[in-house]
Coordinates of C-alpha atoms and ligand atoms in Angstrom, one line a residue:
M8 CA 80.4 43.1 75.2
A9 CA 79.1 45.3 78.0
K10 CA 75.4 46.0 77.8
V11 CA 74.2 49.6 77.6
R12 CA 72.0 50.4 80.6
I13 CA 70.2 53.3 81.9
L14 CA 71.6 54.3 85.3
S15 CA 69.4 53.9 88.3
D16 CA 68.1 57.2 89.7
R17 CA 70.2 56.6 92.8
V18 CA 73.4 56.4 90.8
A19 CA 72.5 59.2 88.5
N20 CA 71.8 61.4 91.6
Q21 CA 75.1 60.5 93.2
I22 CA 76.9 61.5 90.0
A23 CA 74.9 64.8 89.7
A24 CA 75.7 65.4 93.4
G25 CA 79.4 65.3 92.5
E26 CA 78.9 68.3 90.3
V27 CA 76.4 70.3 92.2
I28 CA 77.4 69.4 95.7
E29 CA 81.1 69.8 95.8
R30 CA 81.3 70.8 99.4
P31 CA 79.0 71.6 102.4
A32 CA 78.6 75.2 101.5
A33 CA 77.0 74.0 98.2
V34 CA 74.3 72.3 100.2
V35 CA 73.6 75.4 102.2
K36 CA 73.5 77.4 99.0
E37 CA 70.9 75.2 97.4
L38 CA 68.7 75.0 100.5
V39 CA 68.9 78.8 101.1
E40 CA 68.0 79.4 97.4
N41 CA 65.0 77.1 97.7
S42 CA 63.9 79.0 100.8
L43 CA 64.1 82.3 99.0
D44 CA 62.3 80.9 96.0
A45 CA 59.6 79.8 98.4
G46 CA 59.1 83.4 99.4
A47 CA 60.6 83.1 103.0
T48 CA 60.9 86.2 105.0
R49 CA 62.8 84.4 107.8
I50 CA 65.6 81.9 107.3
E51 CA 67.7 80.2 109.9
V52 CA 70.9 78.3 109.0
E53 CA 72.7 76.2 111.5
F54 CA 75.7 74.0 110.9
R55 CA 78.3 72.0 112.9
N56 CA 81.8 71.0 112.2
G57 CA 82.1 72.9 108.9
G58 CA 78.8 71.3 107.8
R59 CA 80.2 67.7 108.1
S60 CA 78.0 66.6 110.9
L61 CA 75.0 68.9 110.5
M62 CA 73.4 71.5 108.2
R63 CA 70.0 72.7 108.9
V64 CA 68.0 75.3 107.0
E65 CA 64.6 76.3 108.2
D66 CA 62.3 78.9 106.6
N67 CA 58.8 80.3 106.9
G68 CA 58.1 80.1 103.1
L69 CA 55.3 78.5 101.2
G70 CA 55.9 75.0 102.3
M71 CA 54.9 71.9 100.4
S72 CA 52.1 69.4 100.4
R73 CA 52.9 65.7 101.0
D74 CA 52.7 65.0 97.2
D75 CA 55.0 67.9 96.4
A76 CA 57.4 67.0 99.1
L77 CA 57.8 63.5 97.7
L78 CA 58.0 64.7 94.1
A79 CA 60.6 67.3 95.0
L80 CA 63.0 64.4 95.8
E81 CA 62.6 63.0 92.3
R82 CA 65.2 63.8 89.8
H83 CA 64.4 66.8 87.6
A84 CA 61.3 67.6 89.6
T85 CA 60.9 71.4 89.8
S86 CA 58.0 73.7 90.2
K87 CA 60.0 76.5 88.6
I88 CA 60.3 75.9 84.8
L89 CA 58.2 74.0 82.4
E90 CA 60.3 74.2 79.2
A91 CA 63.8 75.2 78.1
A92 CA 62.6 78.5 76.8
D93 CA 61.7 79.5 80.4
L94 CA 65.4 79.6 81.1
D95 CA 65.5 82.9 79.3
R96 CA 62.8 84.3 81.7
L97 CA 64.3 82.9 84.8
S98 CA 63.5 84.8 88.0
S99 CA 64.0 82.1 90.5
Y100 CA 67.3 80.7 91.8
G101 CA 66.5 77.1 91.1
F102 CA 65.5 75.6 87.9
R103 CA 67.0 72.2 87.4
G104 CA 65.2 70.2 90.0
E105 CA 68.5 68.5 90.8
A106 CA 69.5 69.8 94.2
L107 CA 67.3 68.0 96.6
P108 CA 67.7 64.5 95.1
S109 CA 71.4 65.1 94.8
I110 CA 71.8 66.1 98.4
A111 CA 69.6 63.3 99.6
S112 CA 71.7 60.8 97.7
V113 CA 74.8 61.6 99.6
S114 CA 73.6 62.3 103.1
R115 CA 71.0 61.5 105.7
F116 CA 68.2 63.9 104.6
E117 CA 65.3 64.8 106.7
L118 CA 62.6 67.2 105.3
Q119 CA 59.7 68.6 107.3
T120 CA 57.3 70.9 105.6
R121 CA 53.8 72.4 105.9
E122 CA 51.8 74.6 103.5
S123 CA 49.4 77.2 104.7
G124 CA 45.9 75.8 104.5
S125 CA 46.9 72.4 105.6
D126 CA 46.7 71.7 109.3
V127 CA 49.3 68.9 109.3
G128 CA 52.9 68.8 108.1
T129 CA 54.8 66.1 106.3
E130 CA 58.1 64.5 107.3
V131 CA 60.2 62.6 104.7
L132 CA 63.4 60.8 105.6
V133 CA 65.9 59.6 102.9
N134 CA 69.2 58.0 103.8
G135 CA 72.0 57.8 101.2
G136 CA 69.4 58.1 98.4
K137 CA 67.2 55.3 99.9
F138 CA 63.7 56.3 100.9
V139 CA 63.2 55.5 104.6
H140 CA 59.8 56.9 105.6
V141 CA 57.1 59.5 105.1
H142 CA 54.6 60.5 107.8
D143 CA 52.6 63.4 109.2
C144 CA 54.3 65.7 111.6
G145 CA 53.4 68.9 113.4
R146 CA 55.2 72.1 112.5
P147 CA 54.6 75.7 111.5
V148 CA 54.1 76.7 107.9
G149 CA 57.4 76.5 106.1
T150 CA 60.1 74.0 105.5
R151 CA 63.0 72.6 107.6
I152 CA 65.7 70.5 106.0
E153 CA 68.3 68.8 108.1
V154 CA 71.3 67.2 106.4
T155 CA 73.6 65.0 108.4
H156 CA 76.4 62.6 107.6
L157 CA 77.3 64.4 104.4
F158 CA 79.3 62.2 102.0
N159 CA 79.3 59.3 104.4
S160 CA 78.3 57.0 101.6
V161 CA 80.8 58.5 99.3
P162 CA 84.2 58.3 101.0
A163 CA 86.0 59.5 97.9
R164 CA 84.2 62.9 98.2
R165 CA 84.6 63.1 102.0
K166 CA 88.4 62.9 101.5
F167 CA 88.4 66.1 99.4
L168 CA 86.9 68.2 102.2
K169 CA 89.2 70.7 103.7
T170 CA 89.5 71.5 107.4
D171 CA 86.3 72.3 109.3
Q172 CA 87.5 75.8 109.5
T173 CA 87.8 76.2 105.8
E174 CA 84.5 74.6 105.0
A175 CA 82.9 76.8 107.7
A176 CA 84.3 79.9 106.1
H177 CA 82.7 78.9 102.8
I178 CA 79.3 78.4 104.5
V179 CA 79.5 81.7 106.3
Q180 CA 80.5 83.5 103.1
C181 CA 77.6 81.9 101.2
V182 CA 75.0 82.9 103.7
R183 CA 76.3 86.4 103.9
L184 CA 76.0 86.7 100.1
Y185 CA 72.3 85.7 100.2
A186 CA 71.6 87.9 103.2
L187 CA 73.0 90.8 101.1
A188 CA 71.0 89.8 98.1
C189 CA 67.8 89.8 100.1
P190 CA 67.9 92.5 102.9
Q191 CA 64.2 92.1 103.4
T192 CA 64.6 88.6 104.6
A193 CA 65.7 88.0 108.2
F194 CA 68.7 85.8 108.5
T195 CA 70.2 83.9 111.3
L196 CA 73.5 82.0 111.1
I197 CA 74.6 79.6 113.8
E198 CA 77.9 77.8 113.8
D199 CA 78.5 75.1 116.5
G200 CA 75.9 76.6 118.7
R201 CA 77.3 80.2 118.4
V202 CA 75.4 82.9 116.6
I203 CA 77.6 84.2 113.8
F204 CA 75.1 86.8 112.8
R205 CA 71.4 87.5 113.3
S206 CA 70.0 90.2 111.1
P207 CA 66.4 91.2 111.2
E208 CA 64.5 92.3 108.1
C209 CA 66.3 95.4 106.9
A210 CA 64.8 98.2 105.0
T211 CA 67.9 98.9 103.0
L212 CA 71.0 97.3 101.7
A213 CA 73.1 99.8 103.7
Q214 CA 71.5 98.6 106.9
R215 CA 72.2 95.0 106.0
I216 CA 75.8 95.8 105.3
A217 CA 76.1 97.5 108.7
E218 CA 74.6 94.4 110.3
I219 CA 77.0 92.0 108.6
F220 CA 80.1 94.0 107.9
G221 CA 79.9 96.6 110.6
R222 CA 79.0 100.2 110.7
Q223 CA 82.4 101.5 109.7
T224 CA 82.2 99.7 106.4
A225 CA 78.7 100.8 105.8
E226 CA 79.7 104.4 106.4
S227 CA 82.5 104.2 103.8
L228 CA 80.0 103.6 101.1
V229 CA 78.0 105.8 98.7
S230 CA 75.0 104.8 96.6
L231 CA 75.1 104.2 92.9
D232 CA 72.3 103.8 90.5
A233 CA 72.9 103.9 86.7
A234 CA 70.8 102.6 83.9
E235 CA 71.2 102.3 80.2
T236 CA 69.1 100.4 77.6
G237 CA 68.3 97.1 79.3
L238 CA 71.2 97.3 81.8
R239 CA 71.2 98.6 85.4
L240 CA 73.9 98.9 88.0
S241 CA 72.9 99.8 91.5
G242 CA 74.0 99.3 95.1
L243 CA 76.8 100.8 97.2
I244 CA 80.4 101.4 96.3
G245 CA 83.4 102.7 98.4
R246 CA 84.2 106.3 98.5
P247 CA 87.2 107.3 96.5
G248 CA 90.4 106.7 98.5
I249 CA 89.0 103.7 100.5
G250 CA 90.5 100.4 99.5
R251 CA 90.9 97.0 101.0
G252 CA 93.7 94.4 101.0
T253 CA 91.4 91.6 99.9
R254 CA 88.5 91.1 97.5
H255 CA 86.1 90.0 100.3
E256 CA 84.2 93.3 100.2
M257 CA 83.9 93.4 96.5
I258 CA 80.6 91.6 95.9
V259 CA 78.5 91.5 92.8
F260 CA 75.1 90.1 92.1
V261 CA 73.7 89.5 88.6
N262 CA 69.9 89.5 88.6
Q263 CA 70.0 89.0 92.4
R264 CA 72.3 86.0 92.1
P265 CA 75.7 86.1 93.9
V266 CA 78.2 85.2 91.2
D267 CA 81.8 85.2 90.2
S268 CA 82.1 87.4 87.2
R269 CA 85.5 88.3 86.0
T270 CA 84.0 90.8 83.7
L271 CA 82.3 92.7 86.5
S272 CA 85.2 92.4 89.0
Y273 CA 87.8 93.7 86.5
A274 CA 85.5 96.5 85.5
L275 CA 85.2 97.6 89.1
I276 CA 88.9 97.3 89.8
E277 CA 89.6 99.3 86.6
S278 CA 87.1 102.0 87.5
Y279 CA 89.0 102.6 90.8
H280 CA 92.3 102.7 89.1
E281 CA 93.0 106.3 90.0
S282 CA 90.9 106.4 93.2
I283 CA 92.7 103.9 95.4
P284 CA 96.3 102.9 95.7
K285 CA 97.7 100.2 93.5
G286 CA 97.2 96.7 94.8
R287 CA 94.1 97.6 96.8
Y288 CA 90.6 96.4 96.0
P289 CA 87.6 98.7 96.0
L290 CA 84.6 98.2 98.2
A291 CA 81.5 97.3 96.2
F292 CA 78.2 95.7 96.9
V293 CA 76.5 96.1 93.6
F294 CA 73.6 94.6 91.7
F295 CA 73.8 94.2 88.0
D296 CA 70.5 93.6 86.3
C297 CA 69.8 92.9 82.8
D298 CA 67.4 90.9 80.7
P299 CA 67.8 87.3 81.8
S300 CA 68.3 86.4 78.1
A301 CA 71.4 88.5 78.0
V302 CA 73.2 86.3 80.6
D303 CA 73.9 82.6 80.7
V304 CA 73.7 81.2 84.2
N305 CA 73.7 77.7 83.0
V306 CA 77.5 77.6 82.6
H307 CA 78.6 76.1 85.9
P308 CA 76.7 73.2 87.6
A309 CA 76.6 75.2 90.8
K310 CA 75.5 78.3 88.9
R311 CA 78.3 80.3 90.4
E312 CA 79.8 81.7 87.2
V313 CA 77.9 83.7 84.7
R314 CA 78.7 84.7 81.2
F315 CA 77.3 87.7 79.3
R316 CA 76.2 87.5 75.7
S317 CA 78.0 90.7 75.2
E318 CA 80.9 91.1 77.6
P319 CA 82.3 94.3 76.1
T320 CA 79.0 96.1 76.4
V321 CA 78.6 95.1 80.0
R322 CA 82.2 96.0 80.8
S323 CA 82.1 99.5 79.3
F324 CA 78.7 100.2 80.9
V325 CA 80.0 99.3 84.4
I326 CA 83.2 101.4 84.0
R327 CA 81.3 104.4 82.8
A328 CA 78.7 104.1 85.6
V329 CA 81.3 103.8 88.3
L330 CA 83.6 106.5 86.9
Q331 CA 80.8 108.9 86.6
R332 CA 79.8 108.4 90.2
L333 CA 83.4 108.7 91.4
R334 CA 83.8 111.9 89.5
E335 CA 80.7 113.4 91.0
L336 CA 82.1 112.6 94.4
G337 CA 85.4 114.0 93.5
D338 CA 83.8 117.2 92.4
A339 CA 81.9 117.5 95.6
G340 CA 85.2 117.5 97.4
V341 CA 84.6 114.2 99.2
R342 CA 88.3 113.4 98.7
M343 CA 89.1 116.3 101.1
I344 CA 87.0 115.1 104.0
E345 CA 87.9 111.4 103.6
P346 CA 89.2 109.7 106.7
A347 CA 92.5 108.1 106.1
P348 CA 92.4 104.3 106.2
T349 CA 94.3 104.4 103.0
A350 CA 97.4 106.1 104.3
P351 CA 100.4 104.9 102.3
N352 CA 101.5 102.7 105.2
S353 CA 98.6 100.4 104.8
A354 CA 99.2 100.2 101.1
D355 CA 102.8 99.2 101.9
L356 CA 101.7 96.4 104.0
T357 CA 99.4 95.1 101.4
N358 CA 102.0 95.1 98.8
A359 CA 104.2 93.2 101.1
M360 CA 101.5 90.7 102.0
P361 CA 102.4 88.1 99.4
A362 CA 105.4 87.4 101.6
I363 CA 103.2 85.6 104.0
S364 CA 102.2 83.0 101.5
R365 CA 105.8 82.1 100.8
P366 CA 107.3 79.0 102.3
P367 CA 109.0 79.9 105.6
I368 CA 112.3 78.5 104.3
E369 CA 114.7 81.1 103.2
T370 CA 115.7 80.7 99.6
P371 CA 118.7 82.8 98.6
T372 CA 118.3 84.2 95.2
R373 CA 120.5 83.2 92.4
A374 CA 122.5 86.5 92.5
V375 CA 123.9 85.8 95.9
A376 CA 123.6 82.0 96.1
V377 CA 127.3 81.6 95.3
S378 CA 128.5 83.4 98.4
V379 CA 128.2 80.6 100.9
P380 CA 130.1 81.2 104.1
L381 CA 133.2 79.0 104.3
G382 CA 135.5 78.2 107.1
G383 CA 135.0 77.5 110.8
G384 CA 133.0 80.5 111.9
S385 CA 134.9 83.0 109.7
F386 CA 133.4 85.1 107.1
V387 CA 135.8 84.7 104.3
R388 CA 133.6 83.6 101.4
A389 CA 134.2 81.4 98.5
A390 CA 133.9 84.2 96.1
S391 CA 135.6 86.5 98.6
S392 CA 132.5 88.4 99.0
G393 CA 132.1 88.5 102.8
P394 CA 132.6 91.8 104.5
F395 CA 135.0 90.5 107.1
T396 CA 138.4 89.0 106.8
R397 CA 140.7 87.3 109.3
P398 CA 144.2 86.1 108.9
A399 CA 144.6 83.7 106.0
E400 CA 146.1 80.8 108.0
S401 CA 142.9 80.4 110.0
V402 CA 140.9 80.1 106.9
A403 CA 143.3 77.5 105.4
S404 CA 143.0 75.4 108.4
A405 CA 139.3 75.6 108.9
A406 CA 137.0 72.9 107.7
P407 CA 133.8 74.1 105.9
S408 CA 131.0 74.5 108.3
Y409 CA 127.8 76.5 108.0
T410 CA 126.5 76.1 111.5
I411 CA 128.9 77.9 113.8
P412 CA 127.4 81.2 115.0
P413 CA 129.0 84.0 113.1
T414 CA 129.6 86.4 115.9
E415 CA 132.4 84.9 117.9
A416 CA 135.5 85.7 115.8
P417 CA 137.3 89.0 116.0
L418 CA 136.5 90.7 112.7
T419 CA 137.6 93.5 110.7
L420 CA 135.2 95.0 108.2
A421 CA 136.8 94.6 104.9
W422 CA 134.0 96.4 103.0
R423 CA 135.0 100.0 102.6
F424 CA 131.9 102.3 102.6
V425 CA 131.9 104.6 99.6
G426 CA 128.6 106.3 99.8
L427 CA 124.8 106.1 99.8
A428 CA 122.9 106.3 96.5
H429 CA 119.2 107.3 96.3
G430 CA 119.1 107.0 100.1
S431 CA 118.6 103.2 99.7
Y432 CA 121.7 101.6 98.3
A433 CA 125.0 101.6 100.2
L434 CA 128.0 101.2 97.9
F435 CA 131.1 99.4 99.2
E436 CA 134.4 98.7 97.7
T437 CA 135.6 95.2 98.5
A438 CA 138.6 93.1 97.7
A439 CA 136.6 91.2 95.2
G440 CA 135.0 94.2 93.5
L441 CA 131.9 96.3 94.5
V442 CA 128.9 95.6 96.7
L443 CA 125.6 97.3 96.6
L444 CA 123.6 96.8 99.8
D445 CA 119.9 97.4 100.0
R446 CA 119.5 99.2 103.4
R447 CA 115.9 98.3 103.8
A448 CA 116.3 94.6 103.0
A449 CA 119.2 94.4 105.3
H450 CA 117.4 96.1 108.2
E451 CA 114.4 93.9 107.6
R452 CA 116.6 90.8 108.0
V453 CA 118.1 92.2 111.2
W454 CA 114.7 93.1 112.6
F455 CA 113.2 89.8 111.7
E456 CA 115.7 87.8 113.6
R457 CA 115.7 90.3 116.5
L458 CA 111.9 89.9 116.7
K459 CA 112.0 86.2 116.4
E460 CA 114.4 86.1 119.3
Q461 CA 112.1 88.3 121.4
F462 CA 109.2 86.1 120.5
R463 CA 111.1 83.0 121.5
A464 CA 112.2 84.5 124.8
G465 CA 108.7 85.9 125.4
T466 CA 110.0 89.4 126.0
V467 CA 108.3 91.6 123.4
P468 CA 108.4 95.1 124.7
S469 CA 105.0 96.7 124.5
Q470 CA 103.9 100.3 124.5
R471 CA 100.6 101.5 126.1
L472 CA 98.5 103.7 123.8
L473 CA 97.5 107.1 125.2
L474 CA 94.2 106.7 123.4
P475 CA 93.1 103.1 122.9
V476 CA 92.1 102.4 119.3
P477 CA 88.5 101.1 119.0
M478 CA 88.0 98.6 116.1
E479 CA 84.7 97.5 114.8
L480 CA 84.8 94.3 112.9
D481 CA 82.4 92.2 110.9
P482 CA 81.3 89.1 112.7
I483 CA 83.7 86.7 110.8
S484 CA 86.7 88.8 111.4
A485 CA 85.6 89.3 115.0
S486 CA 85.5 85.6 115.6
L487 CA 88.8 85.1 113.8
L488 CA 90.4 87.7 116.0
L489 CA 88.9 86.2 119.1
D490 CA 90.4 82.9 118.3
R491 CA 93.9 84.5 118.1
L492 CA 93.7 87.0 120.9
V493 CA 95.8 85.0 123.2
F494 CA 98.5 84.6 120.6
L495 CA 98.6 88.3 119.7
N496 CA 98.5 89.4 123.3
A497 CA 101.5 87.1 124.0
H498 CA 103.4 89.0 121.3
G499 CA 103.3 92.6 122.4
F500 CA 99.6 93.5 121.8
E501 CA 97.0 94.2 124.3
I502 CA 93.7 93.8 122.6
S503 CA 90.4 93.3 124.5
E504 CA 87.0 92.5 123.4
F505 CA 84.3 94.9 124.4
G506 CA 80.8 94.4 123.1
R507 CA 79.6 92.5 120.1
N508 CA 82.2 92.7 117.3
F509 CA 84.0 95.6 119.0
Y510 CA 87.6 95.4 120.2
R511 CA 89.9 97.9 121.8
V512 CA 93.6 98.0 121.2
E513 CA 95.2 99.2 124.4
A514 CA 98.8 98.5 123.7
V515 CA 101.0 97.6 120.7
P516 CA 104.4 96.1 120.4
G517 CA 107.4 98.4 120.8
W518 CA 108.4 98.1 117.2
M519 CA 105.1 99.5 115.9
E520 CA 104.1 103.1 115.2
P521 CA 100.9 103.4 117.2
A522 CA 99.3 105.1 114.2
D523 CA 99.8 101.9 112.2
A524 CA 98.1 99.6 114.7
E525 CA 94.7 99.4 113.1
A526 CA 95.9 99.0 109.5
F527 CA 98.3 96.3 110.6
L528 CA 95.7 94.4 112.5
R529 CA 93.2 94.6 109.7
N530 CA 95.7 93.3 107.2
L531 CA 96.5 90.5 109.6
L532 CA 92.8 89.6 109.7
G533 CA 92.8 89.5 105.9
A534 CA 95.6 86.8 106.2
F535 CA 93.6 84.9 108.8
R536 CA 90.5 85.0 106.6
E537 CA 92.2 83.8 103.5
G538 CA 93.7 80.9 105.4
R539 CA 97.2 82.2 104.8
W540 CA 98.0 82.1 108.5
P541 CA 99.6 78.9 109.8
D542 CA 97.3 78.5 112.8
S543 CA 98.1 74.9 113.4
N544 CA 101.8 75.6 114.0
P545 CA 102.6 78.3 116.6
E546 CA 106.3 78.2 115.5
L547 CA 105.3 79.2 111.9
A548 CA 102.7 81.7 113.1
R549 CA 105.4 83.4 115.1
D550 CA 107.7 83.5 112.0
E551 CA 104.9 85.0 110.0
L552 CA 104.2 87.6 112.6
A553 CA 107.9 88.5 112.7
R554 CA 108.0 88.7 108.9
L555 CA 105.2 91.2 108.8
A556 CA 106.5 93.0 111.8
A557 CA 109.9 93.4 110.3
L558 CA 108.4 95.2 107.3
K559 CA 106.8 97.7 109.5
A560 CA 109.6 98.0 112.1
V561 CA 112.2 99.3 109.7
R562 CA 112.2 103.1 109.7
L563 CA 115.1 104.3 107.6
P564 CA 116.7 107.6 108.6
S565 CA 117.3 109.5 105.3
A566 CA 121.0 109.9 106.0
A567 CA 123.4 107.2 107.1
G568 CA 127.1 107.5 107.5
D569 CA 130.1 105.1 107.7
S570 CA 129.5 104.1 111.3
D571 CA 125.7 103.5 110.8
L572 CA 126.5 101.2 107.9
R573 CA 129.3 99.5 109.8
V574 CA 126.8 98.7 112.5
L575 CA 124.2 97.5 110.0
V576 CA 126.6 95.2 108.1
T577 CA 127.9 93.8 111.4
E578 CA 124.4 93.1 112.6
L579 CA 123.4 91.7 109.2
F580 CA 126.2 89.2 109.2
A581 CA 125.4 88.2 112.8
T582 CA 122.0 86.9 111.6
Q583 CA 121.4 83.4 110.5
T584 CA 120.5 84.2 106.9
P585 CA 122.3 87.4 106.0
L586 CA 121.9 87.0 102.2
T587 CA 118.2 87.6 102.0
S588 CA 115.5 89.7 103.5
P589 CA 112.7 87.8 105.4
S590 CA 110.6 87.9 102.2
G591 CA 113.4 86.4 100.2
R592 CA 114.8 89.4 98.4
P593 CA 118.6 89.7 98.3
T594 CA 120.1 92.0 100.8
Y595 CA 123.1 92.9 98.6
I596 CA 124.4 92.3 95.2
E597 CA 128.0 92.0 94.2
L598 CA 129.8 93.0 91.1
N599 CA 133.2 91.3 91.1
H600 CA 136.3 92.4 89.1
N601 CA 135.6 89.9 86.3
E602 CA 132.0 91.2 86.0
L603 CA 133.3 94.8 86.0
S604 CA 135.9 94.1 83.3
R605 CA 133.4 92.3 81.2
R606 CA 131.0 95.2 81.4
F607 CA 133.7 97.7 80.6
Q608 CA 135.0 95.5 77.9
K609 CA 138.5 95.6 79.3
Ligands
ADP1174 P1 64.8 73.5 91.9 O1 65.1 74.5 92.9 O2 65.8 73.6 90.8 O3 63.4 73.5 91.4 P2 65.3 71.6 93.9 O4 65.7 70.2 93.9 O5 66.2 72.5 94.6 O6 65.1 72.1 92.5 O7 63.9 71.7 94.6 C1 62.8 70.9 94.0 C2 61.5 71.5 94.3 O8 61.2 71.4 95.7 C3 61.4 73.0 94.0 O9 61.1 73.3 92.7 C4 60.3 73.4 95.0 O10 59.0 73.3 94.4 C5 60.4 72.4 96.1 N1 61.1 73.0 97.3 C6 62.4 72.8 97.6 N2 62.7 73.5 98.7 C7 61.6 74.1 99.1 C8 61.3 75.0 100.3 N3 62.2 75.3 101.2 N4 60.0 75.5 100.4 C9 59.1 75.1 99.4 N5 59.3 74.3 98.4 C10 60.6 73.8 98.2
MG1175 MG1 66.7 74.5 94.2

């Protein structure tokens, strides 16, 4: 029988590392938290290759003596709590004494530190959990930790890492959160030698937001401060009417700790129910504070999720606090003087955004899947649903083929236009029964293929704007845009960088309403950020752009007559996939005679 043994510290640390250090951003998180716990007023974070090859965190905090530095690398060594009951009075980020030994067990870990009062610093080097050396070193007061070769000794974990770009995005987001939590600490973040942001000590949260998210965002916010027995909600929230397409600017801290809290997120979304369009997320940078004993932070190894002892109390307090503030603003007439980044167009685009995450392959829906074109280039359909007919003998002789381009045969429109219902649905009488065509879906399909053709040919008409649109972006969006500038400018845009995080849109594609330019680009940036953009494949990226563009390009005139519909149907059936819109909705549905008889119980 196997003998029961106590794991060596090295193995125990590697196992713990699996829980705490799931990716490079987790290392950065732990190190930044330690720096803040050490009272740092200046923190610099540098990383390379998404954290894979290097992460360095340097602070001007308290530093450690040689003994403390060595002890800190022992499992469960912490200066922050003495007994379990202290967990209820927690005011520091760290408490388990697990981070440093875990990180050091799965990387090459070099620590340099000096306390004030000591005239020499200490350097400790650990490699893959094995102690290498300790000796004196010169350095300013504070601590510098450099982590390289992360997970080199644990190939299984290395395999789970995503692309450098994704890992980098997590690191950047992490540092941003702590920079928001502690505006009084100066933060610098450097990726691959490029400064992502450098924010000096800020007097207020609003200033820090302006530094990191841009002035436009900061100006869309109003302050909030509400308290009730033992609970407090403070910070900045978006003015009524201002919403975003993603949750990136909805950030909550619980007792200064950036966390995921479903309770708080939902409470915020619910509070804005009547203040922003459906499907948009509010802007919020809020701090929820309560007695540490009312919240359990020890739920998740990485301490990201929190649970409240009384979720309903927290929820109703937050909703009341936010609603009260929104109401005050409403009464003050803020709604009237609001700028209009929430014009219905931008909401449209957001609602349409899920399309981008779908596979680029068209999947005809069940309703229309039966109408597969039959016959060599003709449009007579199996279920006789095609709008065109040609003499029967040519059908009989033609072998089934789906590849011949549909435009070549002389065609007669066999769908008789009956009328337009609700402005959207065109009703046709056909040999097989009735057809209801969704004008918008059909136009989208036509535009989609037209745009794809323009993209392929490199002939996207562009229109110069009378007044260039200035756009201020947060540093992450700015660098994402910069990386894709060539692509966008090759597809009808003319966007130039001018100044730090500022861009100017000088021209937009011909299909676009100039007034939609900013909202369209911001939504596109949302897709870049969430990794929903197929960067690695220019073909797919072009398809995605065409898909989004098609949604915006369609401007339906309210009236449409027989000849308009004739043109539309002809164009639709000249496309490669006439049965569905680019986002996969059916372009028309058919009620055949059998279906009609059944419904009328004939
Ligand atoms: P925890 O933060 O849970 O205490 P860690 O493993 O993260 O555990 O750190 C262990 C100890 O090392 C801390 O309690 C602290 O005393 C010391 N320490 C770690 N990082 C720093 C730092 N940047 N400056 C000063 N002391 C530090
Ligand atoms: Mg710690």
